[in-house]
Amino acid sequence: MEGGTTESAATGRGEVKSRARLWLEKRWLQFLLLGVLGFLVRLPALQGQLVWDDQYLARDNPFIKSPILIFESFRHHLFLDSFSAHYRPVQNISFMFDYFFWNTETCGYHLTNIMLHVGSGLVLFRLLLLVVPGLCRSVRDTNYIALSVATLWMVHPVHSAAVDYISGRADSLAFFVAGAAWLLVLSAQKSNRTWRKAITFTAAAAVAMLALCSRETACIWVVIFAVHQIFFSAALSRRAKLSVGTSCVVLIVSYIALRHLPSARPSNGPSEGWSAPTRVVLMFRALGDYARLMIFPANLHMERTVVNPGVYMTSDSWEKAATIEYISITGLLALAG
């Protein structure tokens, strides 16, 4: 009798665990929990104030004062009275909507940053669910990898600059839009109707252009998309892969042409006069620094530097400088990865 009771209790617990597992595997619930987690983790950002470029971009920026200036923003750089050659009209447009709804209420701008970051995490989760199956053996493995990576994306401290800093939203904005464009392409490829396929591909190209106009580094997502489609999408024919590559080239060329709409500006940045090899080393060093922060996100700062010419003045300083060159090696490995 006692043994039967124990067996029944164990069976009951097993059924509860099984039902809980089935419930947690529901896709809509995973999206909901992921979104709530991301929002709660980033909630303290609502208390943030205006720092650095925020005063101009989110408060004094003339392009955010009226919606009729949406198209005009494509004819100007991000900063009107600056040597900066950043071309990010979509970022300006996002501030325009914030100004329309929140005026000068800083909390509203931070709320938009949080929502963009959370939306990016959800887009990433959906995207991984579609592209990871080709690399996994089972559906459960796909779901585990996609959910784990998206969760890490949501909570990783290295994203704080993109969320807490109003002007840093360009990163989240660029990926959110680029990820949406990638999802549109995947949707078009599954469509059996020619007219729907054509409309969706056109929409994807337009959305991808908006991603490039959000931040210049969105070009990286175009490259990653092309690499995945050409080398890892076994279902695509050679003709389809050629079409993807050609479309990406046309997209980048069109973006370069669009960047010529604003008048040219002289460059007086800190890299002026540096040789090409020096810039390559600094690029590897910067990439290595961020790769290190992804693994061990300690000692985070809003402003970071990977160059200090003063350390190369004496032999002692050269020895100290040599000890940090591991960052360059890390960057090279990260690029290879």
Short mmCIF file of C-alpha atoms in Angstrom, two decimals:
data_model
loop_
_atom_site.label_atom_id
_atom_site.label_comp_id
_atom_site.label_asym_id
_atom_site.label_seq_id
_atom_site.Cartn_x
_atom_site.Cartn_y
_atom_site.Cartn_z
CA MET A 1 0.00 0.00 0.00
CA GLU A 2 2.76 2.39 0.97
CA GLY A 3 4.76 1.48 -2.12
CA GLY A 4 1.74 2.16 -4.32
CA THR A 5 1.31 5.61 -2.76
CA THR A 6 4.96 6.49 -3.39
CA GLU A 7 4.70 5.34 -6.99
CA SER A 8 1.52 7.37 -7.52
CA ALA A 9 3.15 10.50 -6.05
CA ALA A 10 6.17 10.06 -8.31
CA THR A 11 3.88 9.61 -11.31
CA GLY A 12 1.98 12.74 -10.34
CA ARG A 13 5.15 14.77 -10.06
CA GLY A 14 6.28 13.45 -13.42
CA GLU A 15 3.00 14.52 -15.04
CA VAL A 16 3.30 18.00 -13.49
CA LYS A 17 6.85 18.40 -14.83
CA SER A 18 5.77 17.14 -18.23
CA ARG A 19 2.88 19.61 -18.40
CA ALA A 20 5.11 22.44 -17.19
CA ARG A 21 7.69 21.60 -19.87
CA LEU A 22 5.04 21.52 -22.57
CA TRP A 23 3.64 24.83 -21.32
CA LEU A 24 7.06 26.51 -21.30
CA GLU A 25 7.75 25.26 -24.81
CA LYS A 26 4.83 27.30 -26.13
CA ARG A 27 6.34 29.85 -28.49
CA TRP A 28 4.15 32.80 -27.51
CA LEU A 29 5.02 32.29 -23.84
CA GLN A 30 8.75 32.24 -24.61
CA PHE A 31 8.44 35.54 -26.47
CA LEU A 32 6.42 37.02 -23.60
CA LEU A 33 8.86 35.91 -20.89
CA LEU A 34 11.84 37.07 -22.92
CA GLY A 35 10.27 40.49 -23.46
CA VAL A 36 9.30 40.91 -19.81
CA LEU A 37 12.79 39.87 -18.68
CA GLY A 38 14.46 42.35 -21.01
CA PHE A 39 12.17 45.18 -19.92
CA LEU A 40 12.65 44.54 -16.20
CA VAL A 41 16.43 44.30 -16.48
CA ARG A 42 16.63 47.63 -18.36
CA LEU A 43 13.98 49.41 -16.29
CA PRO A 44 16.52 51.50 -14.28
CA ALA A 45 17.40 53.32 -17.53
CA LEU A 46 14.15 55.29 -17.21
CA GLN A 47 15.82 57.37 -14.49
CA GLY A 48 18.61 58.51 -16.82
CA GLN A 49 19.23 62.11 -17.78
CA LEU A 50 20.67 63.81 -20.85
CA VAL A 51 24.40 63.17 -21.32
CA TRP A 52 26.89 64.15 -24.02
CA ASP A 53 25.16 64.31 -27.43
CA ASP A 54 21.70 63.85 -25.91
CA GLN A 55 21.34 67.56 -25.24
CA TYR A 56 21.58 68.34 -28.94
CA LEU A 57 20.03 65.27 -30.58
CA ALA A 58 17.06 64.89 -28.22
CA ARG A 59 16.48 68.50 -27.20
CA ASP A 60 18.03 71.17 -29.50
CA ASN A 61 17.96 69.23 -32.77
CA PRO A 62 15.92 71.26 -35.32
CA PHE A 63 15.00 68.14 -37.32
CA ILE A 64 12.92 66.64 -34.52
CA LYS A 65 10.64 69.64 -34.11
CA SER A 66 8.22 68.79 -36.92
CA PRO A 67 7.19 65.59 -38.80
CA ILE A 68 7.26 67.48 -42.10
CA LEU A 69 11.08 67.38 -41.87
CA ILE A 70 11.24 63.59 -42.18
CA PHE A 71 12.43 63.61 -45.79
CA GLU A 72 14.63 66.65 -45.21
CA SER A 73 16.62 64.68 -42.62
CA PHE A 74 17.92 62.44 -45.43
CA ARG A 75 19.69 65.45 -46.94
CA HIS A 76 21.78 66.24 -43.86
CA HIS A 77 24.27 64.66 -41.50
CA LEU A 78 23.28 63.71 -37.97
CA PHE A 79 24.89 66.86 -36.57
CA LEU A 80 24.35 70.12 -38.45
CA ASP A 81 27.15 72.22 -36.95
CA SER A 82 29.91 69.67 -36.50
CA PHE A 83 32.77 68.05 -38.38
CA SER A 84 31.13 64.70 -37.72
CA ALA A 85 30.18 62.94 -40.95
CA HIS A 86 27.70 60.54 -39.33
CA TYR A 87 24.78 59.93 -41.69
CA ARG A 88 21.89 58.58 -39.60
CA PRO A 89 18.59 60.10 -40.74
CA VAL A 90 16.52 57.24 -39.31
CA GLN A 91 17.99 57.92 -35.87
CA ASN A 92 16.88 61.54 -36.24
CA ILE A 93 13.41 60.36 -37.28
CA SER A 94 13.18 58.21 -34.14
CA PHE A 95 13.91 61.31 -32.04
CA MET A 96 11.24 63.12 -34.03
CA PHE A 97 8.59 60.64 -32.89
CA ASP A 98 9.83 60.87 -29.31
CA TYR A 99 9.61 64.65 -29.40
CA PHE A 100 6.07 64.44 -30.83
CA PHE A 101 4.84 62.22 -28.00
CA TRP A 102 7.07 63.26 -25.10
CA ASN A 103 8.32 66.73 -25.97
CA THR A 104 11.25 67.25 -23.57
CA GLU A 105 10.30 64.49 -21.10
CA THR A 106 13.54 62.49 -20.84
CA CYS A 107 11.82 59.40 -19.48
CA GLY A 108 9.97 58.90 -22.76
CA TYR A 109 13.19 58.86 -24.78
CA HIS A 110 14.66 56.26 -22.44
CA LEU A 111 11.48 54.20 -22.73
CA THR A 112 11.93 54.14 -26.51
CA ASN A 113 15.51 52.96 -26.03
CA ILE A 114 14.32 50.11 -23.81
CA MET A 115 11.60 49.09 -26.25
CA LEU A 116 14.07 49.13 -29.16
CA HIS A 117 16.46 46.92 -27.21
CA VAL A 118 13.72 44.50 -26.17
CA GLY A 119 12.39 44.45 -29.73
CA SER A 120 15.89 43.66 -30.99
CA GLY A 121 16.09 40.71 -28.62
CA LEU A 122 12.74 39.37 -29.81
CA VAL A 123 13.71 39.81 -33.46
CA LEU A 124 16.98 38.01 -32.75
CA PHE A 125 15.10 35.14 -31.10
CA ARG A 126 12.77 34.77 -34.09
CA LEU A 127 15.65 35.01 -36.53
CA LEU A 128 17.68 32.36 -34.74
CA LEU A 129 14.69 30.01 -34.67
CA LEU A 130 14.68 30.18 -38.46
CA VAL A 131 18.41 30.09 -39.28
CA VAL A 132 19.79 27.80 -36.55
CA PRO A 133 17.92 24.59 -37.57
CA GLY A 134 20.42 24.05 -40.38
CA LEU A 135 23.16 23.75 -37.75
CA CYS A 136 21.30 21.63 -35.16
CA ARG A 137 20.19 18.04 -34.95
CA SER A 138 16.81 18.56 -33.28
CA VAL A 139 14.07 21.12 -32.79
CA ARG A 140 14.76 21.16 -29.04
CA ASP A 141 18.43 22.02 -29.65
CA THR A 142 17.37 24.86 -31.95
CA ASN A 143 14.98 26.27 -29.38
CA TYR A 144 17.56 26.00 -26.58
CA ILE A 145 20.28 27.77 -28.56
CA ALA A 146 17.97 30.49 -29.86
CA LEU A 147 16.46 31.19 -26.45
CA SER A 148 19.84 31.16 -24.69
CA VAL A 149 21.48 33.58 -27.14
CA ALA A 150 18.47 35.94 -27.17
CA THR A 151 18.35 35.95 -23.36
CA LEU A 152 22.07 36.74 -23.17
CA TRP A 153 21.49 39.56 -25.68
CA MET A 154 18.74 41.00 -23.47
CA VAL A 155 20.63 41.05 -20.18
CA HIS A 156 24.29 41.47 -21.14
CA PRO A 157 25.80 44.55 -19.43
CA VAL A 158 27.78 45.52 -22.54
CA HIS A 159 24.51 46.77 -24.09
CA SER A 160 24.06 49.36 -21.37
CA ALA A 161 25.57 52.12 -23.52
CA ALA A 162 22.99 51.45 -26.23
CA VAL A 163 20.11 51.54 -23.76
CA ASP A 164 21.04 54.03 -21.02
CA TYR A 165 22.53 56.59 -23.42
CA ILE A 166 19.72 58.11 -25.50
CA SER A 167 21.98 58.84 -28.46
CA GLY A 168 23.29 55.27 -28.30
CA ARG A 169 20.00 53.87 -29.57
CA ALA A 170 21.44 53.78 -33.10
CA ASP A 171 22.87 50.31 -32.33
CA SER A 172 19.56 48.79 -31.24
CA LEU A 173 17.69 50.63 -33.98
CA ALA A 174 20.04 49.38 -36.70
CA PHE A 175 19.78 45.75 -35.64
CA PHE A 176 16.04 45.86 -35.03
CA VAL A 177 15.44 47.11 -38.58
CA ALA A 178 18.13 44.91 -40.16
CA GLY A 179 16.75 41.85 -38.40
CA ALA A 180 13.25 42.71 -39.61
CA ALA A 181 14.57 42.94 -43.18
CA TRP A 182 16.18 39.50 -42.83
CA LEU A 183 12.88 38.04 -41.58
CA LEU A 184 11.08 39.56 -44.57
CA VAL A 185 13.54 37.88 -46.93
CA LEU A 186 12.98 34.50 -45.26
CA SER A 187 9.24 35.03 -45.49
CA ALA A 188 9.48 35.89 -49.19
CA GLN A 189 11.55 32.79 -49.90
CA LYS A 190 8.81 30.59 -48.42
CA SER A 191 6.02 32.26 -50.38
CA ASN A 192 4.54 30.37 -53.36
CA ARG A 193 2.89 33.39 -54.96
CA THR A 194 4.99 35.49 -57.30
CA TRP A 195 3.28 38.80 -56.54
CA ARG A 196 3.60 38.32 -52.78
CA LYS A 197 7.23 37.28 -53.14
CA ALA A 198 8.02 40.41 -55.20
CA ILE A 199 6.30 42.74 -52.74
CA THR A 200 8.02 41.17 -49.73
CA PHE A 201 11.47 41.27 -51.33
CA THR A 202 10.95 44.93 -52.21
CA ALA A 203 9.84 45.69 -48.65
CA ALA A 204 12.90 43.85 -47.31
CA ALA A 205 15.22 45.97 -49.47
CA ALA A 206 13.54 49.18 -48.30
CA VAL A 207 13.73 48.13 -44.65
CA ALA A 208 17.40 47.14 -45.05
CA MET A 209 18.12 50.62 -46.41
CA LEU A 210 16.47 52.10 -43.30
CA ALA A 211 18.81 49.94 -41.19
CA LEU A 212 21.83 51.36 -43.02
CA CYS A 213 20.46 54.86 -42.46
CA SER A 214 20.17 54.10 -38.74
CA ARG A 215 23.86 53.45 -38.23
CA GLU A 216 26.77 52.81 -40.58
CA THR A 217 27.68 49.52 -38.88
CA ALA A 218 24.45 47.99 -40.21
CA CYS A 219 26.65 47.10 -43.20
CA ILE A 220 27.98 44.30 -41.01
CA TRP A 221 24.50 42.75 -40.83
CA VAL A 222 24.21 42.93 -44.62
CA VAL A 223 27.49 41.02 -44.91
CA ILE A 224 26.45 38.41 -42.31
CA PHE A 225 23.12 37.97 -44.09
CA ALA A 226 24.84 37.47 -47.44
CA VAL A 227 27.33 34.99 -46.01
CA HIS A 228 24.56 32.96 -44.38
CA GLN A 229 22.41 32.93 -47.51
CA ILE A 230 25.23 32.01 -49.86
CA PHE A 231 27.20 29.49 -47.78
CA PHE A 232 24.73 28.07 -45.23
CA SER A 233 21.32 28.04 -46.96
CA ALA A 234 21.34 24.65 -48.66
CA ALA A 235 17.75 25.08 -49.88
CA LEU A 236 18.68 28.01 -52.13
CA SER A 237 19.62 27.37 -55.73
CA ARG A 238 22.78 28.79 -57.27
CA ARG A 239 20.66 31.32 -59.14
CA ALA A 240 18.96 32.43 -55.91
CA LYS A 241 22.33 32.82 -54.16
CA LEU A 242 23.63 34.90 -57.06
CA SER A 243 20.52 37.06 -56.78
CA VAL A 244 21.11 37.54 -53.03
CA GLY A 245 24.73 38.58 -53.57
CA THR A 246 23.81 40.99 -56.37
CA SER A 247 21.01 42.52 -54.31
CA CYS A 248 23.33 43.12 -51.36
CA VAL A 249 25.88 44.85 -53.61
CA VAL A 250 23.17 47.04 -55.15
CA LEU A 251 21.90 47.87 -51.66
CA ILE A 252 25.34 48.98 -50.44
CA VAL A 253 26.01 51.00 -53.60
CA SER A 254 22.61 52.71 -53.24
CA TYR A 255 23.39 53.52 -49.63
CA ILE A 256 26.75 55.04 -50.60
CA ALA A 257 24.94 57.19 -53.18
CA LEU A 258 22.43 58.28 -50.54
CA ARG A 259 25.27 59.35 -48.26
CA HIS A 260 26.32 61.86 -50.89
CA LEU A 261 23.11 63.86 -50.48
CA PRO A 262 24.56 65.95 -47.60
CA SER A 263 27.34 68.35 -48.45
CA ALA A 264 30.88 67.05 -47.90
CA ARG A 265 32.64 67.88 -44.65
CA PRO A 266 36.36 68.10 -43.87
CA SER A 267 37.72 65.39 -41.63
CA ASN A 268 39.61 66.43 -38.53
CA GLY A 269 39.25 63.24 -36.52
CA PRO A 270 41.92 61.78 -34.26
CA SER A 271 42.89 59.24 -36.91
CA GLU A 272 44.05 61.93 -39.35
CA GLY A 273 47.60 61.24 -40.46
CA TRP A 274 47.67 57.65 -39.17
CA SER A 275 49.03 55.08 -41.59
CA ALA A 276 46.90 52.20 -42.87
CA PRO A 277 48.80 49.56 -40.81
CA THR A 278 48.27 51.63 -37.65
CA ARG A 279 44.55 51.85 -38.31
CA VAL A 280 44.36 48.09 -38.87
CA VAL A 281 46.10 47.42 -35.54
CA LEU A 282 43.78 49.85 -33.75
CA MET A 283 40.78 48.18 -35.37
CA PHE A 284 41.91 44.78 -34.09
CA ARG A 285 42.59 46.28 -30.67
CA ALA A 286 39.12 47.85 -30.46
CA LEU A 287 37.48 44.61 -31.62
CA GLY A 288 39.52 42.67 -29.05
CA ASP A 289 38.49 45.06 -26.29
CA TYR A 290 34.81 44.57 -27.05
CA ALA A 291 35.24 40.80 -27.42
CA ARG A 292 36.85 40.76 -23.97
CA LEU A 293 33.92 42.74 -22.55
CA MET A 294 31.48 40.22 -24.01
CA ILE A 295 33.15 37.46 -22.02
CA PHE A 296 34.09 39.45 -18.91
CA PRO A 297 32.02 42.67 -18.73
CA ALA A 298 33.89 44.37 -15.92
CA ASN A 299 35.18 47.94 -15.64
CA LEU A 300 32.62 49.27 -18.11
CA HIS A 301 32.76 52.91 -19.21
CA MET A 302 30.74 54.97 -21.67
CA GLU A 303 33.94 56.25 -23.25
CA ARG A 304 36.81 53.91 -24.01
CA THR A 305 40.12 54.31 -25.81
CA VAL A 306 42.56 51.78 -27.25
CA VAL A 307 45.34 54.21 -28.14
CA ASN A 308 47.73 56.29 -26.06
CA PRO A 309 50.68 57.67 -28.09
CA GLY A 310 52.48 58.63 -24.86
CA VAL A 311 53.26 55.01 -23.97
CA TYR A 312 55.67 54.71 -26.91
CA MET A 313 58.02 57.52 -25.87
CA THR A 314 60.52 55.48 -23.80
CA SER A 315 61.75 51.91 -23.68
CA ASP A 316 60.00 51.31 -20.35
CA SER A 317 56.71 52.53 -21.71
CA TRP A 318 57.18 50.34 -24.78
CA GLU A 319 57.44 47.30 -22.53
CA LYS A 320 54.24 48.27 -20.74
CA ALA A 321 52.49 48.84 -24.06
CA ALA A 322 53.54 45.40 -25.30
CA THR A 323 51.63 43.79 -22.44
CA ILE A 324 48.31 45.13 -23.78
CA GLU A 325 48.83 43.97 -27.34
CA TYR A 326 47.06 40.74 -26.41
CA ILE A 327 43.93 42.78 -27.09
CA SER A 328 44.97 43.08 -30.75
CA ILE A 329 45.46 39.31 -30.93
CA THR A 330 42.04 38.82 -29.32
CA GLY A 331 40.54 41.11 -31.95
CA LEU A 332 42.13 39.11 -34.75
CA LEU A 333 40.71 35.88 -33.28
CA ALA A 334 37.30 37.50 -32.87
CA LEU A 335 37.30 38.60 -36.51
CA ALA A 336 38.29 35.09 -37.62
CA GLY A 337 35.50 33.65 -35.45
#
